[in-house]
Short mmCIF file of C-alpha atoms in Angstrom, two decimals:
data_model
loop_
_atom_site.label_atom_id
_atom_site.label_comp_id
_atom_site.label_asym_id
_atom_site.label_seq_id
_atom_site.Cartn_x
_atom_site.Cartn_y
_atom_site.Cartn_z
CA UNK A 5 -21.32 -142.73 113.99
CA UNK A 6 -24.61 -143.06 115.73
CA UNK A 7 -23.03 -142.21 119.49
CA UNK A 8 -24.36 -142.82 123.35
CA UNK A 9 -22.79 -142.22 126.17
CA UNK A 10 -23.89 -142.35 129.60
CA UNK A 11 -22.55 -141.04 133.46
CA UNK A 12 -21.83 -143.32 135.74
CA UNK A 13 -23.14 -142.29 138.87
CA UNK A 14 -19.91 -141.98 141.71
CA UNK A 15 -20.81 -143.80 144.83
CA UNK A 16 -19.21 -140.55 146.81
CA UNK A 17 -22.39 -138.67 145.53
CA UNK A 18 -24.10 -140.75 147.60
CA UNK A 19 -22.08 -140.46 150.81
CA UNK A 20 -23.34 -137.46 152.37
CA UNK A 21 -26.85 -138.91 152.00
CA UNK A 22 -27.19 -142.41 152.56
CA UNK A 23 -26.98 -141.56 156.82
CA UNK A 24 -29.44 -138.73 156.99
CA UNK A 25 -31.21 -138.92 160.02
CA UNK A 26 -33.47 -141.38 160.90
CA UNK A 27 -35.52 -140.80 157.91
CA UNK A 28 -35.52 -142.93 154.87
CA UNK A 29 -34.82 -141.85 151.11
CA UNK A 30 -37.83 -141.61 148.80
CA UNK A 31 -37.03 -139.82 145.96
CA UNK A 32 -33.81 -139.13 143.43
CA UNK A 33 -33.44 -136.03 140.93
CA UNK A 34 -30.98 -134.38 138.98
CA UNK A 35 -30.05 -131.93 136.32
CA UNK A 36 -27.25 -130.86 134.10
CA UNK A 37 -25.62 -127.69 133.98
CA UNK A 38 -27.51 -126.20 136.78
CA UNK A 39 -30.93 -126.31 134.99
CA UNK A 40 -32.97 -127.14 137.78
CA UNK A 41 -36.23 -126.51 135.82
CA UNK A 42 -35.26 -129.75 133.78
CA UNK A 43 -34.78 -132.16 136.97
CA UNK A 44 -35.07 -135.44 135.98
CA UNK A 45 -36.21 -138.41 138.23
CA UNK A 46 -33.73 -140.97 139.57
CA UNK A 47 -34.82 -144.52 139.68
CA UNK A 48 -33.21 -146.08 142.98
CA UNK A 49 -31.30 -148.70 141.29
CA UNK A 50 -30.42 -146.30 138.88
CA UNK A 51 -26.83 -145.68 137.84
CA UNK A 52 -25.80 -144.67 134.62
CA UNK A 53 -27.26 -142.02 133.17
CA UNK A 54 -27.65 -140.99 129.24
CA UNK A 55 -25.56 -137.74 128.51
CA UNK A 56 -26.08 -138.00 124.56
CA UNK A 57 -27.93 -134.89 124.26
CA UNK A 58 -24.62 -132.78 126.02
CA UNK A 59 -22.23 -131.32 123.94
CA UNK A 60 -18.80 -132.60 124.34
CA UNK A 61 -16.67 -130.54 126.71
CA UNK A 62 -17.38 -129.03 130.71
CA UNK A 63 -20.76 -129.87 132.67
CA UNK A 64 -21.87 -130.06 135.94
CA UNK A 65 -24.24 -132.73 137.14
CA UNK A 66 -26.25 -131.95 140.08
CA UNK A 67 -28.38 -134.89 142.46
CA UNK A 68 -30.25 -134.44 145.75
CA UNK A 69 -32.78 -136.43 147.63
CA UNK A 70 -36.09 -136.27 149.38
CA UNK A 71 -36.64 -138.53 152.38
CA UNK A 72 -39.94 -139.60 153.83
CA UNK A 73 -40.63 -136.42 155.89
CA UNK A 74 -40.69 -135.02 152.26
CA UNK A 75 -37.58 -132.71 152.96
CA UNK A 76 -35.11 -132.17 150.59
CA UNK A 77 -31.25 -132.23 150.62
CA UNK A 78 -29.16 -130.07 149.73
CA UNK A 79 -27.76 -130.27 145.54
CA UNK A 80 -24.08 -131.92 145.40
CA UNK A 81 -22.59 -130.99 142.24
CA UNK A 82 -20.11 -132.20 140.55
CA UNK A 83 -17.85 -131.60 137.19
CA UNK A 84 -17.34 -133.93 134.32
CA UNK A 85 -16.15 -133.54 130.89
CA UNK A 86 -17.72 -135.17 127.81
CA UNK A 87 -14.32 -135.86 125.93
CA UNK A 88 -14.28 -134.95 121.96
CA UNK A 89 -14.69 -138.32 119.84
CA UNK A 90 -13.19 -138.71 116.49
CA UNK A 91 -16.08 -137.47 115.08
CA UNK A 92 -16.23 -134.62 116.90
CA UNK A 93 -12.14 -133.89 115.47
CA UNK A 94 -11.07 -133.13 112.59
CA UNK A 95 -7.27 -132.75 111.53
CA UNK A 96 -6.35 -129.17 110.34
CA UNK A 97 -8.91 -127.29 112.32
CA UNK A 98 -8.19 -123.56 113.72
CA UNK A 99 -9.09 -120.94 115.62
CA UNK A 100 -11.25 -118.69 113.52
CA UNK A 101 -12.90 -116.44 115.80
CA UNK A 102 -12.65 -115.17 119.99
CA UNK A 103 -15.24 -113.90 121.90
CA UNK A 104 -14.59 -111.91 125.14
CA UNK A 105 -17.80 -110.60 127.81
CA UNK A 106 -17.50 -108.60 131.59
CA UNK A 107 -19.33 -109.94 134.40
CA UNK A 108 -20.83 -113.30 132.90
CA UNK A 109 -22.81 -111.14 130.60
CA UNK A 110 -22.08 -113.40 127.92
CA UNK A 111 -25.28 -111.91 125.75
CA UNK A 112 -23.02 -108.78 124.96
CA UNK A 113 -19.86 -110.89 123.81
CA UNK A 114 -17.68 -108.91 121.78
CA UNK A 115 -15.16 -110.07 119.01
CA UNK A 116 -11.36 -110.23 119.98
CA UNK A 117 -9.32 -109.87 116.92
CA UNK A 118 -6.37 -112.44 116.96
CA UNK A 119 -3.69 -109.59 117.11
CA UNK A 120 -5.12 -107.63 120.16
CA UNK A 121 -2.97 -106.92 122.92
CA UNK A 122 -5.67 -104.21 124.56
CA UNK A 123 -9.31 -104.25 125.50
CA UNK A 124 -11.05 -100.64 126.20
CA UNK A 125 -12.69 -101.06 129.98
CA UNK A 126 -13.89 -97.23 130.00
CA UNK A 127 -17.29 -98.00 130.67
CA UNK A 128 -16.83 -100.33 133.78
CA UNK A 129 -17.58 -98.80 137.39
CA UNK A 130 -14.81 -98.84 139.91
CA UNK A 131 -15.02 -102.38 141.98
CA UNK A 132 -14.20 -105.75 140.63
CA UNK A 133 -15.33 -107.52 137.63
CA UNK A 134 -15.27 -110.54 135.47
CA UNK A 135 -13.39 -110.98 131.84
CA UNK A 136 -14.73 -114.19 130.15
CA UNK A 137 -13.06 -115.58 126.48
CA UNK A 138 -13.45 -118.44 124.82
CA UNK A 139 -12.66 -119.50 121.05
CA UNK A 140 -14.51 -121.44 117.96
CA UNK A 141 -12.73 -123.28 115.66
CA UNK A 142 -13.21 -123.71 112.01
CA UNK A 143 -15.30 -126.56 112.41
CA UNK A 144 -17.39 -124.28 114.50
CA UNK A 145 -16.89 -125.54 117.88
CA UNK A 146 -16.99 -123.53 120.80
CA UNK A 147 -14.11 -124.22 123.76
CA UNK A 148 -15.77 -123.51 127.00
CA UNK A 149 -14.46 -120.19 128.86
CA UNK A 150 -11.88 -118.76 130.84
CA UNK A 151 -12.90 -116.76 133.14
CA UNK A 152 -10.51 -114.01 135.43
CA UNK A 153 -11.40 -111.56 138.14
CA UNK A 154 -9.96 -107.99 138.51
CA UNK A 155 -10.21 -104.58 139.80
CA UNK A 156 -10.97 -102.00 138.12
CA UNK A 157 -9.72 -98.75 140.67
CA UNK A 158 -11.06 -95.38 140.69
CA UNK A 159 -9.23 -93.11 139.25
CA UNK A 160 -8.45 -90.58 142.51
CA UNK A 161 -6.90 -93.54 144.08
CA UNK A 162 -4.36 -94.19 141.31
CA UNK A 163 -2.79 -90.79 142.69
CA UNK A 164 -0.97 -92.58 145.93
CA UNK A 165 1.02 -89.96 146.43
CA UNK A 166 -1.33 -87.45 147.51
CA UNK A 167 -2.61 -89.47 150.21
CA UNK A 168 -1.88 -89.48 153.30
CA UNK A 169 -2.86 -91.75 156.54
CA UNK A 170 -5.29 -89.73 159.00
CA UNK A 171 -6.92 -92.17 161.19
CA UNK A 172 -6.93 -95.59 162.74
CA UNK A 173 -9.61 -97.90 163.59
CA UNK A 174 -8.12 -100.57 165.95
CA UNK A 175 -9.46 -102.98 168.55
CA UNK A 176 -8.04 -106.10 170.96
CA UNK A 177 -8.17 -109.87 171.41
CA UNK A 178 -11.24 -110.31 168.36
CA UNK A 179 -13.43 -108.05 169.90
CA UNK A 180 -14.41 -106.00 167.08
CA UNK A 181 -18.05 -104.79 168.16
CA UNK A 182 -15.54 -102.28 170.56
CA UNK A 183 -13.14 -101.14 167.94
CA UNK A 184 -11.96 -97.50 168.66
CA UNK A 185 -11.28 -94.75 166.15
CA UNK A 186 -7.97 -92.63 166.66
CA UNK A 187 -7.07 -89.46 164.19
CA UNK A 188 -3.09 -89.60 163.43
CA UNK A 189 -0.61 -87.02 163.66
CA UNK A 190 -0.83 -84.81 160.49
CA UNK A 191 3.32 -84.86 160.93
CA UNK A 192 4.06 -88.22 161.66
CA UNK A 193 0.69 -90.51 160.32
CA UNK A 194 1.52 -92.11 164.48
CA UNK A 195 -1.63 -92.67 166.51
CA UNK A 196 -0.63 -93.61 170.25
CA UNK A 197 -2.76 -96.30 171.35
CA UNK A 198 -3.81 -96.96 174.91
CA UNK A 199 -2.74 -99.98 176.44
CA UNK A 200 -3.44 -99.50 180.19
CA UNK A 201 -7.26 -100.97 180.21
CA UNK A 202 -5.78 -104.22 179.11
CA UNK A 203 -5.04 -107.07 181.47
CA UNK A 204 -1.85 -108.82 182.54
CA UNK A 205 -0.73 -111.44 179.96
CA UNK A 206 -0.67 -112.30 176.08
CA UNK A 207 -3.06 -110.39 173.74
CA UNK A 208 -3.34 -109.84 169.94
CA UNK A 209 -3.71 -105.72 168.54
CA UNK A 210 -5.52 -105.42 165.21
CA UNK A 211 -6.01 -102.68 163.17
CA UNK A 212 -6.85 -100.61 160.23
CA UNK A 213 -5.59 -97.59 158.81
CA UNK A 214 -7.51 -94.89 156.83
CA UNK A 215 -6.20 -92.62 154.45
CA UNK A 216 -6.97 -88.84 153.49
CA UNK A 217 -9.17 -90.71 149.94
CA UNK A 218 -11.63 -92.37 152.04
CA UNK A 219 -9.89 -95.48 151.78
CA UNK A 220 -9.12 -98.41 154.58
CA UNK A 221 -6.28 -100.62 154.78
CA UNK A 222 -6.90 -104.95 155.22
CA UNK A 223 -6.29 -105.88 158.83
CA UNK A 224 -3.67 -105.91 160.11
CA UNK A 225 -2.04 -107.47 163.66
CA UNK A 226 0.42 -108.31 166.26
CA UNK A 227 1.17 -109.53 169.72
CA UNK A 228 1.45 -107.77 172.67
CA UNK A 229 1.95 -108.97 176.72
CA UNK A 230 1.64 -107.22 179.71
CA UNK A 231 4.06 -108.13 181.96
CA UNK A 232 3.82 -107.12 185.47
CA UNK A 233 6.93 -106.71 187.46
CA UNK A 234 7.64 -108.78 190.90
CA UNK A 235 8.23 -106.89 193.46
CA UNK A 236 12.13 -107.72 193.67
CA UNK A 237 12.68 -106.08 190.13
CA UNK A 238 13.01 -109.61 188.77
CA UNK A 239 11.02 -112.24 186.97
CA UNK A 240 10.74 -114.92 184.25
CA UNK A 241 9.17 -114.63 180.86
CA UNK A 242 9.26 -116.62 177.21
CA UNK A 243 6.71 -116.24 174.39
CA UNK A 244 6.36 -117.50 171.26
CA UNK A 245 7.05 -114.81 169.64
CA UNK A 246 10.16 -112.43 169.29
CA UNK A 247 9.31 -109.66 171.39
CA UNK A 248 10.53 -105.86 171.97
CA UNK A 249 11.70 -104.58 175.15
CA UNK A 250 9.83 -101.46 176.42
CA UNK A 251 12.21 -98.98 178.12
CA UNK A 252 13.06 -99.37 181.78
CA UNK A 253 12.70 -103.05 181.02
CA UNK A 254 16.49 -105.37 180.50
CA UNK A 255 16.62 -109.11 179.68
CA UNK A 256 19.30 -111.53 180.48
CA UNK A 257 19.73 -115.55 179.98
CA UNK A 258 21.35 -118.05 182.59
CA UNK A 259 24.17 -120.37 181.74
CA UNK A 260 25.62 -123.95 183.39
CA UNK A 261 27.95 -121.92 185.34
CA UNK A 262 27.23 -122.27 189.71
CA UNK A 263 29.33 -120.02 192.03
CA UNK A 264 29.35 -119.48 195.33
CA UNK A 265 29.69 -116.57 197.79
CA UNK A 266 31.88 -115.90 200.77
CA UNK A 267 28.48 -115.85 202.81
CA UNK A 268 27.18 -119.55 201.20
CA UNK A 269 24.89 -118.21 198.30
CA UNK A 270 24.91 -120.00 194.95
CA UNK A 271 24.65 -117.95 192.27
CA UNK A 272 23.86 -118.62 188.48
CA UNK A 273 26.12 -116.96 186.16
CA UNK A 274 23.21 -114.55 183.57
CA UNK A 275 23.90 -112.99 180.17
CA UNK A 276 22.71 -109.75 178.99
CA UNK A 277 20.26 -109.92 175.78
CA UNK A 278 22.09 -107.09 173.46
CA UNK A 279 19.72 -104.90 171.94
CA UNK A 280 15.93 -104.49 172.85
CA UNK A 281 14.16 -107.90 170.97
CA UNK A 282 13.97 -110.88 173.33
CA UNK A 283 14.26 -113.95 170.30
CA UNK A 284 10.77 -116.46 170.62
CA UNK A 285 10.55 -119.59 172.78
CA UNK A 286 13.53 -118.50 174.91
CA UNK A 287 13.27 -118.75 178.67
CA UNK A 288 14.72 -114.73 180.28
CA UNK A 289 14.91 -112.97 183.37
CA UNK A 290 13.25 -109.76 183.19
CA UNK A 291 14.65 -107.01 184.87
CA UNK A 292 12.74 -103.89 185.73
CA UNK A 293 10.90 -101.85 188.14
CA UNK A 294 9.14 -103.99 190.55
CA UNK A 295 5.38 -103.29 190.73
CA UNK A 296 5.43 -101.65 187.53
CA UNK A 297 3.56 -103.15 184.60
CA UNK A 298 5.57 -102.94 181.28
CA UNK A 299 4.20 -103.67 177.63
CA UNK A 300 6.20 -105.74 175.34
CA UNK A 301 5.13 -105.70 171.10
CA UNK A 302 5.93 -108.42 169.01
CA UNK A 303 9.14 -107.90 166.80
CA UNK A 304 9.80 -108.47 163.48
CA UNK A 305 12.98 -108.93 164.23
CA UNK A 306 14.16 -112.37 165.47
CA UNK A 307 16.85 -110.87 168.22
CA UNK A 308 20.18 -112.80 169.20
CA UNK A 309 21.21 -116.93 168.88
CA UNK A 310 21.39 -118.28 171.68
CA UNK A 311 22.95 -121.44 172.01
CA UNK A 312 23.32 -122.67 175.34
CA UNK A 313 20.47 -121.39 177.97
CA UNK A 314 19.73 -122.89 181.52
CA UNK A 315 16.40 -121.13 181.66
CA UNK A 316 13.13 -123.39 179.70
CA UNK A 317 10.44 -121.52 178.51
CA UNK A 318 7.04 -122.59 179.23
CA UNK A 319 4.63 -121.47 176.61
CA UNK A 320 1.98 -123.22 178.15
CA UNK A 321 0.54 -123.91 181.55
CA UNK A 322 3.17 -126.70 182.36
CA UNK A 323 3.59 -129.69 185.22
CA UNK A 324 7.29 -129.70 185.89
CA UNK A 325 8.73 -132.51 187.85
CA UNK A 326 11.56 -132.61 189.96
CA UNK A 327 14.51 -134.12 187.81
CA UNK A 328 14.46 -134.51 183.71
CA UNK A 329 17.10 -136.81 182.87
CA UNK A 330 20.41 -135.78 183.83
CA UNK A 331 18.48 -132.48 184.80
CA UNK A 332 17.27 -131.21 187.81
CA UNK A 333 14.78 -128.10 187.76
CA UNK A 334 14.59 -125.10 189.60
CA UNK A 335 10.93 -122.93 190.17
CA UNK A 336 11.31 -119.17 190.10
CA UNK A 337 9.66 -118.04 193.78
CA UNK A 338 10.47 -114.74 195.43
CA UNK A 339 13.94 -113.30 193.92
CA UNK A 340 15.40 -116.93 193.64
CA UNK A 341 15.24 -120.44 191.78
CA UNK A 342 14.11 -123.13 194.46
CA UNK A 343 14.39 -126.77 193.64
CA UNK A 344 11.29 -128.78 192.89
CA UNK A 345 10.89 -130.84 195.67
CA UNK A 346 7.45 -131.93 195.04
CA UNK A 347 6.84 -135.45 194.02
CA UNK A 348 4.00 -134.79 192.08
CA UNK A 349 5.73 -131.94 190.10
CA UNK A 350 4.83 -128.28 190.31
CA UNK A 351 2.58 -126.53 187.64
CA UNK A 352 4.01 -123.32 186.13
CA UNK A 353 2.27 -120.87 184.12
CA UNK A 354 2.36 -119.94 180.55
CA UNK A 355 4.88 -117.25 179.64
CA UNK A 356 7.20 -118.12 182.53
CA UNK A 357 10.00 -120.00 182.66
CA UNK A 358 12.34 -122.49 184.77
CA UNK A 359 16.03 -123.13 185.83
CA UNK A 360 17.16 -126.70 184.45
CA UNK A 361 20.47 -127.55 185.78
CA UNK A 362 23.19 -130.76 185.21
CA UNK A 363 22.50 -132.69 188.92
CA UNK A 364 26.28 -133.60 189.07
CA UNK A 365 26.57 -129.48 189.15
CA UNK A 366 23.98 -129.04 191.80
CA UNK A 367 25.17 -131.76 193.48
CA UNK A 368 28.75 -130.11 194.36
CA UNK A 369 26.41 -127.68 195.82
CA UNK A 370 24.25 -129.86 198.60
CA UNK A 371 23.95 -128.36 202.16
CA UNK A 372 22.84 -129.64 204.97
CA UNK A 373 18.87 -129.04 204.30
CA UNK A 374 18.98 -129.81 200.68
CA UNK A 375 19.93 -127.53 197.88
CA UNK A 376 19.95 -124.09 198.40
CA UNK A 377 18.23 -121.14 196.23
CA UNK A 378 20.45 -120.28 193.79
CA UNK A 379 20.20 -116.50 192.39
CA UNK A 380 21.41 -114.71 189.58
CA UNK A 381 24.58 -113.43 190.13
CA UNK A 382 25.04 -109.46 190.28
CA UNK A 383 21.51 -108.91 191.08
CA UNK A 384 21.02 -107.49 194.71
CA UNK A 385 17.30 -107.67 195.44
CA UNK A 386 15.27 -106.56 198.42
CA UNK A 387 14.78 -109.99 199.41
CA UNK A 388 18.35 -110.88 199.06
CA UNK A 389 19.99 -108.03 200.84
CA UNK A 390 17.67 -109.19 203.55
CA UNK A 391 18.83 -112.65 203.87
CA UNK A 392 22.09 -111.37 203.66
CA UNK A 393 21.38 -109.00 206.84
CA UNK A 394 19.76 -112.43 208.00
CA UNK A 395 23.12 -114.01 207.72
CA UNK A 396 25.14 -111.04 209.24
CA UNK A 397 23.07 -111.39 212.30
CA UNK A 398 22.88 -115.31 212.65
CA UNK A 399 25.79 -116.13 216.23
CA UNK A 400 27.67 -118.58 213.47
CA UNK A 401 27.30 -119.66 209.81
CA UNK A 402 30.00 -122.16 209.22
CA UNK A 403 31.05 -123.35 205.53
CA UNK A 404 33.89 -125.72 205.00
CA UNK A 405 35.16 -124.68 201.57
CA UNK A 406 33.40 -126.91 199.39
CA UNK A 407 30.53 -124.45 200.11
CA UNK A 408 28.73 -127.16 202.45
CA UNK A 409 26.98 -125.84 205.21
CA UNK A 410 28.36 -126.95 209.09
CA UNK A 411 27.08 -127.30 212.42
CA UNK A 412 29.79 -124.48 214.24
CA UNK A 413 29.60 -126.82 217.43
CA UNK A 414 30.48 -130.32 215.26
CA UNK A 415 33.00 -128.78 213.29
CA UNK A 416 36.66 -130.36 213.21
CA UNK A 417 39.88 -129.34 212.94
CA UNK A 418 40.47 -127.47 209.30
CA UNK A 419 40.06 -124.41 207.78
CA UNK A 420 36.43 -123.35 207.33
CA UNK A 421 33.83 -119.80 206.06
CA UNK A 422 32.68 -118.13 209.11
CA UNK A 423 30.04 -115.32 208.67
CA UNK A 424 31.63 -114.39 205.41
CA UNK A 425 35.44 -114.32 206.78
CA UNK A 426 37.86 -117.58 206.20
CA UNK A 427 38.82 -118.99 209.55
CA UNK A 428 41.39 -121.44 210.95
CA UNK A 429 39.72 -123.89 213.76
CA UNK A 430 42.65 -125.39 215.74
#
């Protein structure tokens, strides 16, 4: 059967080229199989093309264009298969022989016998390599080849027990061109790293370890923040990423739970985190020393469930209005959570987070003024013990015992919280 067969040009060839530039398109050429030497002009209305002379089976068909600057593009290539007709199969063929070649040097193909289950790679350097096969089949056609890479390792390094790590090479936040070199501890393989150069905030650690062969781990990385503590000994944190506590450094959650003292502070009720990993996009309370600048590590633990938490983390910069819903919201500012009061919302920074609290719960808790700070309970901060001095030394501070605060001169008959002591007022 006399046969002809032709390509039909895909208009997505053209779609990379039809809008280059300015410029218009003069000229057409392609090529088969990556045989460039053999272009062949492209008419412009041209678009089938007459693949009679190709062998039935894989090809690639290659087209790019000049315009009228006489630049050329750059090839697009595609892959198309020239199916077997039913002249090109015959019932009852077979494999009769296999051919097998390293590294595309398909010149020094080497029979495969059909019962083979090992192939000798002696005389292949350490590194990685190429194993080609393909078959022919009684009718002597040739399938085209499969091709895997590998690695062929030297033979020192197939001893792993004898090595052991000796150095680091490890560097922060991408910058490479600064990467340090550490030697580890012959006991231990533990290089401490120094931490103190780096900035308050999120960063990334990467690094590479080096064995006693020569050889050099992949990369390898984590998080990290430095977290500087307030000066009270408390602040707010979240990440998005479970993080370890450093020592000296405690974590705690806030519940739905509002008290009040004898002196007219509202407290929220906290919850210790148990163990040392703070879980990811959870809103905390750090406690620590204040001033000091602590560095938490990412975990690969996940740390504790939580399942009902007053504190929002804010993983990003954040606007945070006033109410949300149901919700009103409470910035972190000096020891305390003060309510929003600004119309406009107040913008909170990544890695911090916020009180959010029922209103029908704050609102049991309205003073004269407004709403005011609520703290964590059992926490006694500098700035607290001084408002409670404040207090102390104030001539009256008058509570009825719905925790509201009073004018001493307007209040009524009843029994009422005076400076911290419960009084009768005839």
């Amino acid at each position: 059967m006399n046969r002809v067969r032709y390509l039909s040009l895909v208009a997505a060839v053209f779609v990379g080229m039809a809008a280059w530039g300015q410029n218009s398109i003069e000229e057409r050429e392609y090529w088969f199989d990556y045989d460039i030497a053999n272009a062949k002009s492209l008419a412009q209305d041209g678009n089938r093309i007459d693949v009679t002379a190709l062998s039935p089976g894989a090809h690639t068909f290659s087209l790019r264009v000049k315009d009228s600057e006489g630049f050329w593009s750059s090839a697009v290539t595609h892959f198309f298969v020239i199916p077997f007709t039913e002249d090109d199969i015959v019932a009852g063929k077979t494999i009769t022989e296999q051919m097998y070649w390293f590294d595309n040097d398909v010149a020094n193909a080497k029979p495969l016998s059909q019962n083979v289950d090992r192939i000798d790679v002696s005389l292949l350097s350490p590194g990685a390599h190429t194993f080609s096969l393909r078959v022919k089949d009684s009718g002597g056609m040739c399938s085209s080849a499969v091709t895997h890479f590998f690695v062929l390792p030297r033979a020192e390094d197939l001893v792993i027990d004898q090595a052991s790590i000796v150095r680091y090479l490890y560097w922060f936040d991408n910058d490479v061109t600064n990467y340090l070199v550490a030697d580890a501890d012959g006991a231990t393989g533990i290089v401490p790293l120094d931490v103190t150069g780096l900035t308050t905030g999120a960063h990334t650690i990467y690094w590479r370890v080096g064995d006693s062969k020569g050889a050099w781990s992949d990369k390898i990385y984590c998080s990290l923040f430095r977290y500087t503590m307030p000066d009270t000994g408390i602040g707010t944190f979240s990440n998005d990423v479970a993080m370890e506590l450093p020592s000296g450094m405690t974590a705690q959650y806030t519940t739905d739970e509002l008290s009040q003292s004898s002196g007219g502070k509202i407290y929220v009720r906290p919850v210790d985190i148990q163990g040392n990993v703070v879980p990811a996009e959870t809103g905390l309370v750090l406690k620590g020393e204040g001033g000091v600048t602590y560095t938490l590590v990412q975990s690969d633990a996940t740390g504790p469930s939580i399942a009902v938490n007053t504190l929002v983390p804010v993983l990003e910069a954040t606007n945070v209005t006033e109410t949300e819903g149901e919700y009103t919201n409470f910035m972190y500012e000096d020891g305390a959570f003060v309510k929003i009061d600004d119309a406009n919302g107040v913008m909170i920074a990544a890695n911090q987070a916020y009180l959010r609290l029922p209103t029908d719960k704050v609102n049991d808790y309205v003073v004269e003024g407004g709403i005011s700070p609520i703290w964590v309970n059992g926490i006694a901060t500098s700035i607290d013990k001084t408002l409670a001095t404040a207090e102390k030394n104030q001539s009256e501070v008058v509570y009825d015992l719905q925790g509201r605060r009073l004018s001493s001169k307007n209040a009524v008959k009843g029994i009422y919280i005076i400076n911290g002591r419960k009084v009768v007022k005839p």
